[in-house]
Structures are given as structure tokens and as C-alpha cells.
Amino acid sequence: MQIRDIATAPMRGQNAGTSGLRRKTRDYMAPLFLENYVQAILDGTGGAAGKTYVLGGDGRYFNAAAIQIILRILAGNGADRVIVGQGGLLSTPAASHLIRKTGADGGFILSASHNPGGIDADFGLKYNMANGGPATETMTAAIVAASEAITRIRMADSADIDLDALGAVAIGAMQVRIIDPVADYLALMEDLFDLDAIAALIAGGFTLRFDAMHAVTGPYARALLVDRCGASPDSLMNATPLPDFGGGHPDPNPVWAADLMGLMMGPDAPDFGAASDGDGDRNMIVGRGCYVTPSDSLALIADRAELAKGYRRGLAGVARSMPTSGAVDRVAAAKGIACFETPTGWKFFGNLLDTGQITLCGEESAGTGSDHIREKDGLWAVLMWLNIVAVTGQSVADLMAAHWRTYGRNYYSRHDYEDVDSAVAAVLMADLRGRLDSLPGQSFAGLRVTAADDFAYADPVDGSVSTSQGLRLHFAGGARAVLRLSGTGTSGATLRVYLEQLVAAPGDLHQDAGDVLAPLAAAVDAVAGISGRTGRTAPDVKT
């Protein structure tokens, strides 16, 4: 086998060195784009010689072809061993677990998460470290620097391998092992949850629906919920992974999982509903007639996690991203455990997990997880909820009602203004940022601002500081709003506005969230001038 050095040019200005780069699929298919990015990752992380990697993705368009390219680059750079999911499939949680279990040096995860798939949609690649988590800020900076200095790509001249055939194959001196992508993850779930109790619950007549959204969790859900726990095959919706996710948007929320939501709110609703996203790290939980916000889900899991066998020792602490509601803070305070507020991005939880300061963490964007891996985990959250239901005998609605009676309710919603002109969005945020100091004491649409700041985070483990993580506005009466620009899209800008209103027990805890949050939404629009600046009279998506 020959190794070729392919001449290339630095990728300045393309953000090609970031640890998780999402672009249009055609961008990744362009000559040398993927190759440059992978080589920059290897150069920025000390080279591949003698190392072991995990490799797989969510099955979206270009997944298998990209894996063949990455394998040739790894072989060309002297990697010793690569573990690949059969068919090129690996959910992000399963990949994180494999990295940790096998002692791999890192992993390449091919996914654009919850973004649509297809040749005219989105693709992505991120690098995970030896702890199974996303690259740190320091490592990301090194990859960026490598992408801006790259001049050559080392690639093996080799034929494609059969990604569907289990077993070992060699590419030159590099060994590639094709494994069942589900087996190791299923074994981990057996260790964490009482799957026999869930099976007994289902055998007793408990009904459920899980929407895999034609994404990677279909095979995992079939193995866990149907084969292991005895649910009917009809319990699974859209369970076959497709390169374009069936033309859908694999984001587990009431908007994009509308069929599931319609079923759960209808007269023939099953007892429990759930969904996961493109790469399997996000989740949506819904009971009969009861949608659970991700923030509330995190809080309830924090309160009841000890009912699952893997968490009977209790929680060392919890963490949430800054835009996530403060519901989990109230649980942590009652239990006397630490609660950390971090920027958005799972990598910020890594140091806290690695040092044992937290056991549980989550984000409002439908991500929840624990110290079992270093990523959020959609099916883990589903099984946690099913375990809690099995032990308590309570429905989802009854569990949430009891939780609110104990802790009060943080009414919460996220308003997304998608594909906003990037310049308009940037000016909106810059203007508001420049006025933060003058806002306290002022009233907008009848609500008085009590505090305002631009969230910054000093990592308590490594001392790194992250600034400009989101604009926080606190209002009298327990209301809070957060504004930030999201980097998860591939065109324009997404302005996210997070709205939160605490209603303490024994207040009216069963009001419509839209009604409760309407005054706050009006105040935020008045503060930031969203409708006037963007021309949008309403958000594109409310979750």
C-alpha cells in the first residue's frame, strides 16, 4: 500500500478547525474539504501514529463515503487501529461509550446532530477526545491553528472496505474492526437501569411510542425497547435510518415530532411517548396529554435518579447550561448538592464530570446525560423516565404535578427566529449588549428589569474563561430572559430567546405556558426591538 502526500492549502476563514463543524453536505463533498479538516484534526492533536480511534455516524447522506475517506487518511497517518460501527452507524452516545470502554485515543463522529440530512441539506464532523467528550477549548484552538497552516494531506492508496461485514480487515498496517453498533451500548444500559422492571411494566399493559425520526436511534430503540423490554414493534415510529431522514427534520420537539405529539394529545394516546434526534443524543419526553420541557425533565431526573440502580448512591452534583431554566437549581438546593451553570455546549460539562463534581447534567435544547459517558444521551433519558415510572407506578403527568407541588414550576419556552440576516442579528445583539448597564430599573411592556449581564464562565477546573455566552435579563416577579445567537445552523443566523417565569407552589401550576410567558415575551421584544429589526412578528419555532 502506498501513502501519498497530497498538496493542499490552509483553510483560513472557513472555521475548518473547530471540533464540531456543520456545513452543507455539498461543502463536505467538495474536493479536499473533508480531507483538509481531518488532517488538521490529526495535526492539531499530535498526529495519529500508533493511536486507536472510534469512527461512525448517524447514517445521513455522505456518511459511508466520508468514513472511507477518513479511514484512508488515518492509515496514511500511521494509526494503529480503528473501531467502526457496522454500516458506518454509531450514535453519538454509543461512540462516546466506545471511546471510553476501549481506551481509544479519540473518535470521529459524523453528524450534523438535529439538522436535516441529504445532498442539499447538512453534514457535520466532530472530534471527541479520549474521555469520550467533545474537544476542549484548548484542543479546538490547536485544531484551528493546524487548519490555518496545513500544506499536505497524508492518505493511503487503498480500496473501500465493506462496512457491513462484521470482523477485522487491514488497510496496510492499520487494523479496522467492524462491530455491532448497538451491543456495547445495550450492555451499558443494563448496568444503569432495571430493564426487567421496565419489561414488567410493559407486560402489564403499559403502552409507549418512540419516534426515531428515521435517524440513528431506530436500531438502538428496537434492541432496547422491543427485543429487550418486550414492547410491541408498533411502539416504534420511523425506526429505519434513512440518508435524508425521510425528508424530515430530526429534531425532537413538538414542532418537528408533530405526529407523535398529535398522538400523545389525542383520545387514543399511549401512556408514554419519546423521540430522539439525528445522532441520538437529544430527547423529547411526553406523557398522555403532558409535554415535558427539557428543563423540567432534567429537574425531575435530578429529583428521582436514585430510583435507577446505577444512581442509587445519589448525585454528587448537577449542572445545566445557562439558558436552561432554574428548575434543577431548586432540586439541588433541596438536596444540598452543588449546582453549576455553564455556557451552552456539552464540552463545558466534561471537566465537572471528569473530576467527579457532578453526576447529572443537561441543556434546554433537549440534551440530558450523566457521568456514564461524556455526551448527552437521548435513549438514556428515555430509559431513566421509564425506570422512574416503573418504580413509582405514576404517570408522566402525575410525576410532573407532584414535582411542581414540591418545587414550584418554572414555566419555560424557547423562541427561535431562524435564518435571520447575520448582519441584522449581530447589530441587534451588539446594541443590546451596549445597553446592559443602563437597563436595571427600567420597565418594558410593564415589566421592570432588575439585573442584566453578558454571561461569562470561569471553568472551576482548568481556569479557562468563556465570555459573551448570552445576554441575561432578569425582571421583577421571578422572570428571566436570555438572548443568544446559535451556531448550529448552516445559513443565516438563528436568534434564540429563552423565556422563564417561576410560579412558586402553591400557585396555579397548571396554566398554559404561552399565557404565562406572553408578558415576558412582549417585554423582551420591547427591550431588544426584535420585531422592528428583523421584520418577524413571531418566532419560526416555539419549544
Coordinates of C-alpha atoms in Angstrom, one line a residue:
M1 CA 0.0 0.0 0.0
Q2 CA 1.3 3.4 -0.9
I3 CA 1.0 6.6 1.1
R4 CA 0.5 9.8 -0.8
D5 CA 1.2 13.3 0.3
I6 CA -1.5 15.5 -1.3
A7 CA -0.6 19.1 -1.6
T8 CA -3.3 21.4 -0.2
A9 CA -3.8 25.0 1.1
P10 CA -4.7 26.3 4.5
M11 CA -8.4 26.7 5.2
R12 CA -8.3 30.2 6.6
G13 CA -11.6 31.9 7.2
Q14 CA -13.6 28.7 6.9
N15 CA -13.6 27.7 10.6
A16 CA -12.4 24.3 9.4
G17 CA -10.6 23.6 12.6
T18 CA -13.5 23.6 15.0
S19 CA -14.2 20.5 17.0
G20 CA -17.7 20.2 15.6
L21 CA -18.1 21.7 12.1
R22 CA -21.5 21.7 10.4
R23 CA -21.8 22.7 6.8
K24 CA -23.9 22.0 3.8
T25 CA -23.3 18.4 2.5
R26 CA -22.1 19.7 -0.8
D27 CA -19.4 21.7 1.0
Y28 CA -18.1 18.5 2.6
M29 CA -18.2 16.7 -0.7
A30 CA -16.1 19.4 -2.4
P31 CA -12.5 18.4 -3.3
L32 CA -10.3 18.2 -0.3
F33 CA -12.7 19.9 2.2
L34 CA -13.2 16.8 4.4
E35 CA -9.6 15.7 3.8
N36 CA -8.2 19.0 5.0
Y37 CA -10.4 19.0 8.1
V38 CA -9.5 15.5 9.1
Q39 CA -5.8 16.1 8.5
A40 CA -6.0 19.3 10.6
I41 CA -7.6 17.4 13.4
L42 CA -4.8 14.9 13.4
D43 CA -2.1 17.5 13.1
G44 CA -3.7 19.6 15.9
T45 CA -3.9 16.6 18.3
G46 CA -0.4 15.4 18.0
G47 CA -0.7 13.1 15.0
A48 CA -2.2 9.6 14.6
A49 CA 0.8 7.4 14.7
G50 CA 0.2 4.3 16.9
K51 CA -3.2 5.5 18.0
T52 CA -6.7 3.9 18.2
Y53 CA -9.8 5.7 17.1
V54 CA -13.6 5.2 17.1
L55 CA -15.4 6.1 13.8
G56 CA -19.1 6.2 12.9
G57 CA -22.0 8.5 12.3
D58 CA -25.8 8.9 12.0
G59 CA -26.2 7.5 8.5
R60 CA -27.1 10.7 6.8
Y61 CA -26.2 11.3 3.1
F62 CA -22.4 11.1 2.5
N63 CA -21.8 9.2 5.8
A64 CA -20.4 6.0 4.3
A65 CA -18.3 7.7 1.7
A66 CA -16.8 10.1 4.3
I67 CA -15.9 7.1 6.5
Q68 CA -13.9 5.5 3.7
I69 CA -12.0 8.8 3.2
I70 CA -11.3 9.2 6.9
L71 CA -10.0 5.6 7.1
R72 CA -7.5 6.2 4.3
I73 CA -6.3 9.4 6.0
L74 CA -5.9 7.6 9.3
A75 CA -4.0 4.8 7.6
G76 CA -1.8 7.3 5.8
N77 CA -1.0 9.0 9.1
G78 CA 0.0 5.7 10.8
A79 CA -3.0 5.0 13.0
D80 CA -2.8 1.5 14.6
R81 CA -6.5 0.6 15.0
V82 CA -10.0 1.9 14.1
I83 CA -13.3 0.7 15.5
V84 CA -16.2 1.3 13.1
G85 CA -19.9 0.8 13.6
Q86 CA -21.5 -1.7 11.2
G87 CA -22.8 0.1 8.1
G88 CA -21.0 3.2 9.3
L89 CA -23.6 3.7 12.0
L90 CA -22.8 4.8 15.6
S91 CA -25.0 7.1 17.7
T92 CA -23.0 9.8 19.4
P93 CA -23.7 8.3 22.9
A94 CA -22.6 4.9 21.7
A95 CA -19.4 6.4 20.2
S96 CA -18.6 8.2 23.5
H97 CA -19.1 4.9 25.4
L98 CA -16.9 3.0 22.9
I99 CA -14.1 5.5 23.2
R100 CA -14.1 5.2 27.0
K101 CA -14.6 1.4 27.1
T102 CA -11.8 0.6 24.6
G103 CA -9.3 3.2 25.8
A104 CA -9.3 4.8 22.3
D105 CA -7.3 8.0 21.8
G106 CA -10.2 9.8 20.2
G107 CA -13.2 9.5 17.9
F108 CA -14.6 10.9 14.7
I109 CA -18.4 11.3 14.8
L110 CA -20.1 12.1 11.5
S111 CA -23.3 14.0 12.1
A112 CA -25.0 17.4 11.9
S113 CA -27.0 16.4 15.0
H114 CA -30.6 17.5 14.7
N115 CA -30.1 19.3 11.3
P116 CA -31.8 17.9 8.2
G117 CA -29.9 15.5 6.0
G118 CA -29.5 14.9 2.3
I119 CA -27.3 16.1 -0.5
D120 CA -28.9 19.6 -0.4
A121 CA -29.1 19.6 3.4
D122 CA -26.5 19.4 6.2
F123 CA -23.4 17.3 7.2
G124 CA -21.0 17.5 10.1
L125 CA -18.0 16.0 11.7
K126 CA -16.7 16.5 15.2
Y127 CA -13.7 15.1 17.1
N128 CA -14.1 13.6 20.6
M129 CA -11.2 13.2 23.0
A130 CA -10.0 10.1 24.9
N131 CA -12.5 10.8 27.7
G132 CA -15.3 10.4 25.2
G133 CA -16.3 14.1 25.2
P134 CA -16.1 16.9 22.7
A135 CA -12.7 18.6 22.2
T136 CA -11.9 21.2 24.8
E137 CA -11.4 24.9 24.0
T138 CA -7.7 24.4 24.2
M139 CA -7.7 21.4 21.8
T140 CA -10.1 23.2 19.5
A141 CA -7.7 26.1 19.3
A142 CA -4.9 23.8 18.3
I143 CA -7.0 22.2 15.6
V144 CA -7.9 25.7 14.3
A145 CA -4.2 26.6 14.2
A146 CA -3.4 23.4 12.3
S147 CA -6.1 24.1 9.7
E148 CA -4.6 27.5 9.0
A149 CA -1.1 26.1 8.5
I150 CA -1.9 22.8 6.6
T151 CA 0.0 22.2 3.4
R152 CA -0.3 18.5 2.8
I153 CA -2.7 15.6 3.4
R154 CA -1.3 12.1 4.0
M155 CA -3.6 9.4 2.5
A156 CA -3.3 5.7 1.8
D157 CA -4.0 4.4 -1.7
S158 CA -6.4 1.7 -0.8
A159 CA -9.8 0.4 -1.9
D160 CA -13.0 0.9 0.0
I161 CA -13.7 -1.7 2.7
D162 CA -17.1 -3.5 3.3
L163 CA -18.6 -1.5 6.2
D164 CA -21.5 -4.1 6.5
A165 CA -19.2 -7.1 7.2
L166 CA -18.6 -7.6 10.9
G167 CA -15.0 -8.5 11.8
A168 CA -11.5 -7.3 11.2
V169 CA -9.8 -6.0 8.0
A170 CA -6.5 -4.4 7.3
I171 CA -5.7 -1.2 5.5
G172 CA -1.9 -1.5 5.2
A173 CA -0.6 -1.8 8.7
M174 CA -3.8 -0.4 10.2
Q175 CA -6.4 -2.8 11.6
V176 CA -10.1 -1.9 11.2
R177 CA -12.7 -3.7 13.3
I178 CA -16.3 -3.5 12.2
I179 CA -18.6 -4.0 15.2
D180 CA -22.3 -4.2 16.1
P181 CA -23.0 -0.6 16.9
V182 CA -25.7 -1.5 19.5
A183 CA -24.3 -4.3 21.6
D184 CA -21.9 -2.4 23.9
Y185 CA -24.5 0.4 24.4
L186 CA -27.2 -2.0 25.4
A187 CA -24.9 -3.6 27.9
L188 CA -24.2 -0.2 29.4
M189 CA -27.9 0.5 29.8
E190 CA -28.3 -2.9 31.5
D191 CA -25.9 -1.7 34.1
L192 CA -27.6 1.6 34.7
F193 CA -31.3 0.7 34.6
D194 CA -33.6 -2.0 35.8
L195 CA -34.7 -3.2 32.4
D196 CA -36.6 -6.1 34.0
A197 CA -38.8 -3.6 35.8
I198 CA -39.4 -1.8 32.6
A199 CA -40.2 -5.1 30.9
A200 CA -42.7 -5.9 33.7
L201 CA -44.3 -2.5 33.3
I202 CA -44.8 -3.1 29.6
A203 CA -46.0 -6.7 30.1
G204 CA -48.6 -5.2 32.5
G205 CA -50.2 -3.3 29.7
F206 CA -48.2 0.0 29.7
T207 CA -48.1 1.4 26.2
L208 CA -45.5 3.6 24.5
R209 CA -44.4 5.2 21.3
F210 CA -40.8 6.1 20.4
D211 CA -40.1 8.2 17.3
A212 CA -36.6 7.6 16.0
M213 CA -37.3 10.2 13.2
H214 CA -35.7 8.0 10.6
A215 CA -32.4 8.6 12.4
V216 CA -29.7 6.6 14.1
T217 CA -31.6 5.5 17.3
G218 CA -34.0 3.2 15.4
P219 CA -31.8 0.1 15.8
Y220 CA -30.9 1.0 19.4
A221 CA -34.6 1.5 20.3
R222 CA -35.5 -1.8 18.7
A223 CA -32.9 -3.6 20.6
L224 CA -33.7 -2.0 24.0
L225 CA -37.5 -1.4 23.9
V226 CA -38.7 -4.2 21.7
D227 CA -36.2 -7.0 21.9
R228 CA -35.1 -6.5 25.5
C229 CA -38.2 -4.9 27.2
G230 CA -40.9 -6.6 25.2
A231 CA -42.6 -3.5 23.7
S232 CA -44.7 -4.1 20.5
P233 CA -42.8 -3.4 17.3
D234 CA -45.6 -1.0 16.6
S235 CA -44.2 1.1 19.5
L236 CA -41.5 2.3 17.2
M237 CA -42.2 5.1 14.7
N238 CA -39.8 6.0 11.8
A239 CA -37.3 3.4 13.1
T240 CA -35.4 2.8 9.8
P241 CA -32.4 5.2 9.4
L242 CA -32.5 7.0 6.1
P243 CA -29.9 9.2 4.4
D244 CA -32.4 12.2 4.3
F245 CA -34.3 11.2 7.5
G246 CA -37.3 10.6 5.3
G247 CA -37.3 14.3 4.3
G248 CA -38.0 15.3 7.9
H249 CA -36.2 17.4 10.4
P250 CA -34.7 15.1 13.0
D251 CA -35.1 17.5 16.0
P252 CA -37.1 16.0 18.9
N253 CA -39.5 18.8 19.8
P254 CA -43.3 19.4 19.5
V255 CA -42.8 21.1 16.1
W256 CA -40.8 18.5 14.2
A257 CA -42.2 15.5 16.1
A258 CA -45.7 16.7 15.3
D259 CA -47.1 13.2 14.5
L260 CA -46.0 11.9 17.9
M261 CA -47.4 15.0 19.7
G262 CA -50.7 14.7 17.9
L263 CA -50.9 11.1 19.0
M264 CA -50.0 11.8 22.6
M265 CA -52.5 14.7 22.9
G266 CA -55.3 12.7 21.3
P267 CA -58.0 10.4 22.6
D268 CA -56.1 7.2 21.9
A269 CA -52.8 8.3 23.4
P270 CA -50.4 5.6 24.8
D271 CA -49.1 6.0 28.3
F272 CA -45.7 7.3 27.3
G273 CA -44.1 9.0 24.2
A274 CA -40.5 9.9 23.4
A275 CA -38.3 10.9 20.4
S276 CA -34.6 11.3 19.7
D277 CA -32.7 13.2 17.1
G278 CA -30.3 12.6 14.1
D279 CA -27.3 11.2 16.1
G280 CA -29.2 10.0 19.2
D281 CA -28.0 12.5 21.8
R282 CA -31.2 14.5 22.3
N283 CA -34.6 13.5 23.6
M284 CA -38.2 14.6 24.0
I285 CA -40.4 13.2 26.8
V286 CA -44.2 13.4 26.6
G287 CA -46.9 11.6 28.6
R288 CA -50.6 11.2 27.8
G289 CA -51.7 14.9 27.4
C290 CA -48.5 16.1 29.1
Y291 CA -45.4 17.5 27.3
V292 CA -42.3 17.7 29.5
T293 CA -39.9 20.6 28.7
P294 CA -36.3 19.6 28.7
S295 CA -35.6 21.8 31.7
D296 CA -38.4 20.1 33.7
S297 CA -37.1 16.7 32.6
L298 CA -33.6 17.5 33.9
A299 CA -35.1 18.7 37.2
L300 CA -37.3 15.6 37.7
I301 CA -34.5 13.2 36.8
A302 CA -32.3 15.0 39.4
D303 CA -35.0 14.5 42.0
R304 CA -35.7 10.9 41.2
A305 CA -32.5 9.5 39.7
E306 CA -31.8 7.4 42.8
L307 CA -34.7 5.1 41.8
A308 CA -32.5 3.8 39.0
K309 CA -29.9 1.2 40.1
G310 CA -26.9 3.0 38.5
Y311 CA -27.6 6.1 40.6
R312 CA -28.7 4.6 44.0
R313 CA -25.6 6.2 45.6
G314 CA -27.1 9.6 44.9
L315 CA -25.8 12.5 42.9
A316 CA -22.5 14.3 43.5
G317 CA -23.9 17.4 41.9
V318 CA -25.7 18.7 38.8
A319 CA -25.0 21.2 36.1
R320 CA -27.1 23.0 33.5
S321 CA -26.4 25.3 30.6
M322 CA -27.1 28.9 31.3
P323 CA -30.2 29.2 29.1
T324 CA -31.7 26.2 30.8
S325 CA -34.4 27.0 33.3
G326 CA -33.5 27.2 37.0
A327 CA -35.8 24.3 37.9
V328 CA -32.9 21.9 38.6
D329 CA -31.3 24.6 40.8
R330 CA -34.3 24.3 43.2
V331 CA -33.9 20.5 43.4
A332 CA -30.1 20.7 44.0
A333 CA -30.7 23.3 46.8
A334 CA -33.2 21.0 48.5
K335 CA -30.9 18.0 48.3
G336 CA -27.9 20.0 49.4
I337 CA -25.8 19.2 46.3
A338 CA -23.7 21.5 44.1
C339 CA -25.3 23.1 41.0
F340 CA -23.2 24.6 38.2
E341 CA -24.3 27.0 35.5
T342 CA -22.2 26.7 32.3
P343 CA -22.2 28.0 28.8
T344 CA -24.1 26.1 26.1
G345 CA -22.1 23.2 24.8
W346 CA -21.5 19.8 26.2
K347 CA -17.8 20.2 26.4
F348 CA -18.2 22.6 29.4
F349 CA -19.7 19.7 31.4
G350 CA -16.6 17.5 30.7
N351 CA -14.3 18.9 33.4
L352 CA -17.0 18.7 36.0
L353 CA -17.8 15.1 35.1
D354 CA -14.2 14.0 34.9
T355 CA -13.4 15.4 38.4
G356 CA -16.5 13.9 39.9
Q357 CA -18.1 17.2 40.9
I358 CA -21.3 16.3 39.1
T359 CA -23.2 13.2 38.1
L360 CA -26.0 14.7 36.1
C361 CA -26.2 17.5 33.5
G362 CA -28.4 18.9 30.9
E363 CA -29.3 21.6 28.4
E364 CA -32.6 23.1 27.5
S365 CA -32.1 22.0 23.9
A366 CA -33.3 18.5 24.7
G367 CA -30.0 17.2 25.9
T368 CA -29.6 15.2 29.2
G369 CA -26.9 13.0 30.4
S370 CA -24.8 11.7 33.2
D371 CA -21.3 10.5 34.1
H372 CA -21.8 7.2 32.2
I373 CA -20.4 8.9 29.1
R374 CA -19.3 12.4 28.1
E375 CA -22.1 13.3 25.7
K376 CA -25.8 13.9 26.1
D377 CA -27.8 10.7 25.6
G378 CA -31.3 10.5 24.2
L379 CA -32.2 6.9 24.9
W380 CA -30.6 7.1 28.4
A381 CA -33.1 9.8 29.2
V382 CA -36.0 7.7 27.9
L383 CA -34.9 4.7 29.9
M384 CA -34.5 6.9 33.0
W385 CA -38.1 8.1 32.7
L386 CA -39.4 4.6 32.1
N387 CA -37.4 3.3 35.1
I388 CA -38.9 6.1 37.3
V389 CA -42.4 5.3 36.0
A390 CA -41.9 1.6 36.6
V391 CA -40.8 2.1 40.2
T392 CA -43.3 4.8 41.2
G393 CA -46.3 3.5 39.3
Q394 CA -47.1 7.1 38.4
S395 CA -47.9 8.5 35.0
V396 CA -45.8 11.3 33.4
A397 CA -48.5 13.8 34.2
D398 CA -48.7 12.7 37.8
L399 CA -45.0 12.8 38.3
M400 CA -44.8 16.4 36.9
A401 CA -47.7 17.6 39.0
A402 CA -46.1 16.2 42.2
H403 CA -42.8 17.8 41.2
W404 CA -44.4 21.2 40.7
R405 CA -46.2 21.0 44.1
T406 CA -42.9 20.4 45.8
Y407 CA -40.6 22.8 43.9
G408 CA -42.8 25.2 42.1
R409 CA -43.0 25.5 38.4
N410 CA -40.6 27.3 36.0
Y411 CA -42.8 28.0 33.0
Y412 CA -40.4 28.0 30.1
S413 CA -40.2 28.4 26.4
R414 CA -37.6 28.9 23.7
H415 CA -38.4 31.2 20.7
D416 CA -36.2 30.6 17.6
Y417 CA -36.0 33.2 14.9
E418 CA -34.3 31.2 12.1
D419 CA -32.3 32.3 9.1
V420 CA -32.2 35.9 10.3
D421 CA -29.8 38.1 8.2
S422 CA -26.5 37.7 10.0
A423 CA -25.7 41.4 10.0
V424 CA -29.1 42.3 11.4
A425 CA -28.7 39.7 14.2
A426 CA -25.2 40.9 15.0
V427 CA -26.3 44.5 15.3
L428 CA -29.3 43.6 17.4
M429 CA -27.1 41.7 19.9
A430 CA -24.3 44.4 19.9
D431 CA -26.8 47.2 20.6
L432 CA -28.4 45.3 23.4
R433 CA -25.0 44.4 24.9
G434 CA -24.0 48.0 24.8
R435 CA -27.1 49.0 26.9
L436 CA -27.0 46.3 29.5
D437 CA -25.7 48.5 32.3
S438 CA -28.5 51.1 31.8
L439 CA -31.4 48.6 31.8
P440 CA -31.8 47.8 35.5
G441 CA -34.6 49.9 36.9
Q442 CA -36.3 50.5 33.5
S443 CA -39.7 49.0 32.7
F444 CA -40.6 47.5 29.3
A445 CA -44.2 46.5 28.5
G446 CA -45.0 46.7 32.2
L447 CA -42.1 44.6 33.5
R448 CA -39.2 46.1 35.4
V449 CA -35.6 44.9 34.7
T450 CA -33.8 44.1 38.0
A451 CA -30.5 42.9 36.5
A452 CA -28.8 42.5 33.1
D453 CA -25.5 41.0 32.1
D454 CA -23.5 39.2 29.4
F455 CA -22.8 35.7 30.8
A456 CA -19.2 34.7 31.3
Y457 CA -17.9 31.4 32.7
A458 CA -14.7 30.7 34.6
D459 CA -14.1 26.9 34.5
P460 CA -13.6 25.8 38.1
V461 CA -11.3 23.0 37.0
D462 CA -8.9 24.4 34.3
G463 CA -9.4 28.1 34.9
S464 CA -10.3 28.9 31.3
V465 CA -12.7 31.8 30.8
S466 CA -15.5 31.9 28.2
T467 CA -17.1 35.3 27.6
S468 CA -20.1 36.6 25.6
Q469 CA -22.1 33.5 26.2
G470 CA -25.5 35.1 26.2
L471 CA -27.4 38.2 27.4
R472 CA -29.4 37.7 30.6
L473 CA -32.2 39.9 31.6
H474 CA -33.9 39.5 35.0
F475 CA -37.3 41.0 35.7
A476 CA -39.2 41.6 38.9
G477 CA -41.5 38.7 39.9
G478 CA -39.2 35.8 39.1
A479 CA -38.9 36.3 35.3
R480 CA -35.8 35.8 33.3
A481 CA -35.0 36.1 29.6
V482 CA -31.8 35.1 27.7
L483 CA -30.9 36.1 24.2
R484 CA -28.1 34.5 22.2
L485 CA -27.1 33.6 18.6
S486 CA -26.9 30.0 17.8
G487 CA -24.1 28.4 15.8
T488 CA -26.0 25.2 15.0
G489 CA -27.3 26.3 11.6
T490 CA -25.6 26.3 8.2
S491 CA -27.1 29.5 6.8
G492 CA -28.0 32.9 8.2
A493 CA -28.3 33.3 12.0
T494 CA -30.7 31.9 14.5
L495 CA -31.7 34.2 17.3
R496 CA -32.8 32.3 20.3
V497 CA -34.8 33.9 23.0
Y498 CA -35.3 31.9 26.2
L499 CA -38.3 32.9 28.4
E500 CA -38.7 31.7 32.0
Q501 CA -41.3 32.6 34.7
L502 CA -41.2 31.0 38.2
V503 CA -44.5 30.3 39.8
A504 CA -43.9 29.1 43.3
A505 CA -46.1 26.5 45.0
P506 CA -48.9 26.7 45.9
G507 CA -49.6 28.9 43.0
D508 CA -51.6 28.0 39.9
L509 CA -49.2 25.4 38.5
H510 CA -51.3 24.2 35.5
Q511 CA -51.7 27.3 33.4
D512 CA -50.9 27.5 29.7
A513 CA -47.2 28.3 29.4
G514 CA -47.9 30.6 26.4
D515 CA -50.3 32.7 28.5
V516 CA -47.9 32.9 31.5
L517 CA -44.9 33.9 29.3
A518 CA -46.7 36.3 27.0
P519 CA -46.0 39.4 29.2
L520 CA -42.3 38.5 29.3
A521 CA -42.2 37.9 25.6
A522 CA -43.6 41.4 25.0
A523 CA -41.1 42.9 27.4
V524 CA -38.1 41.3 25.6
D525 CA -39.4 42.5 22.2
A526 CA -39.6 46.0 23.6
V527 CA -36.1 45.8 25.1
A528 CA -34.3 44.3 22.1
G529 CA -36.6 45.5 19.2
I530 CA -36.8 42.1 17.7
S531 CA -39.8 42.6 15.5
G532 CA -38.7 46.0 14.4
R533 CA -35.2 44.9 13.5
T534 CA -35.9 41.5 11.9
G535 CA -39.4 42.1 10.5
R536 CA -40.6 39.0 12.2
T537 CA -43.9 39.3 14.1
A538 CA -43.4 35.8 15.6
P539 CA -40.7 33.2 16.1
D540 CA -40.3 30.5 13.5
V541 CA -40.3 27.8 16.2
K542 CA -41.5 27.7 19.7
T543 CA -40.5 24.9 22.0

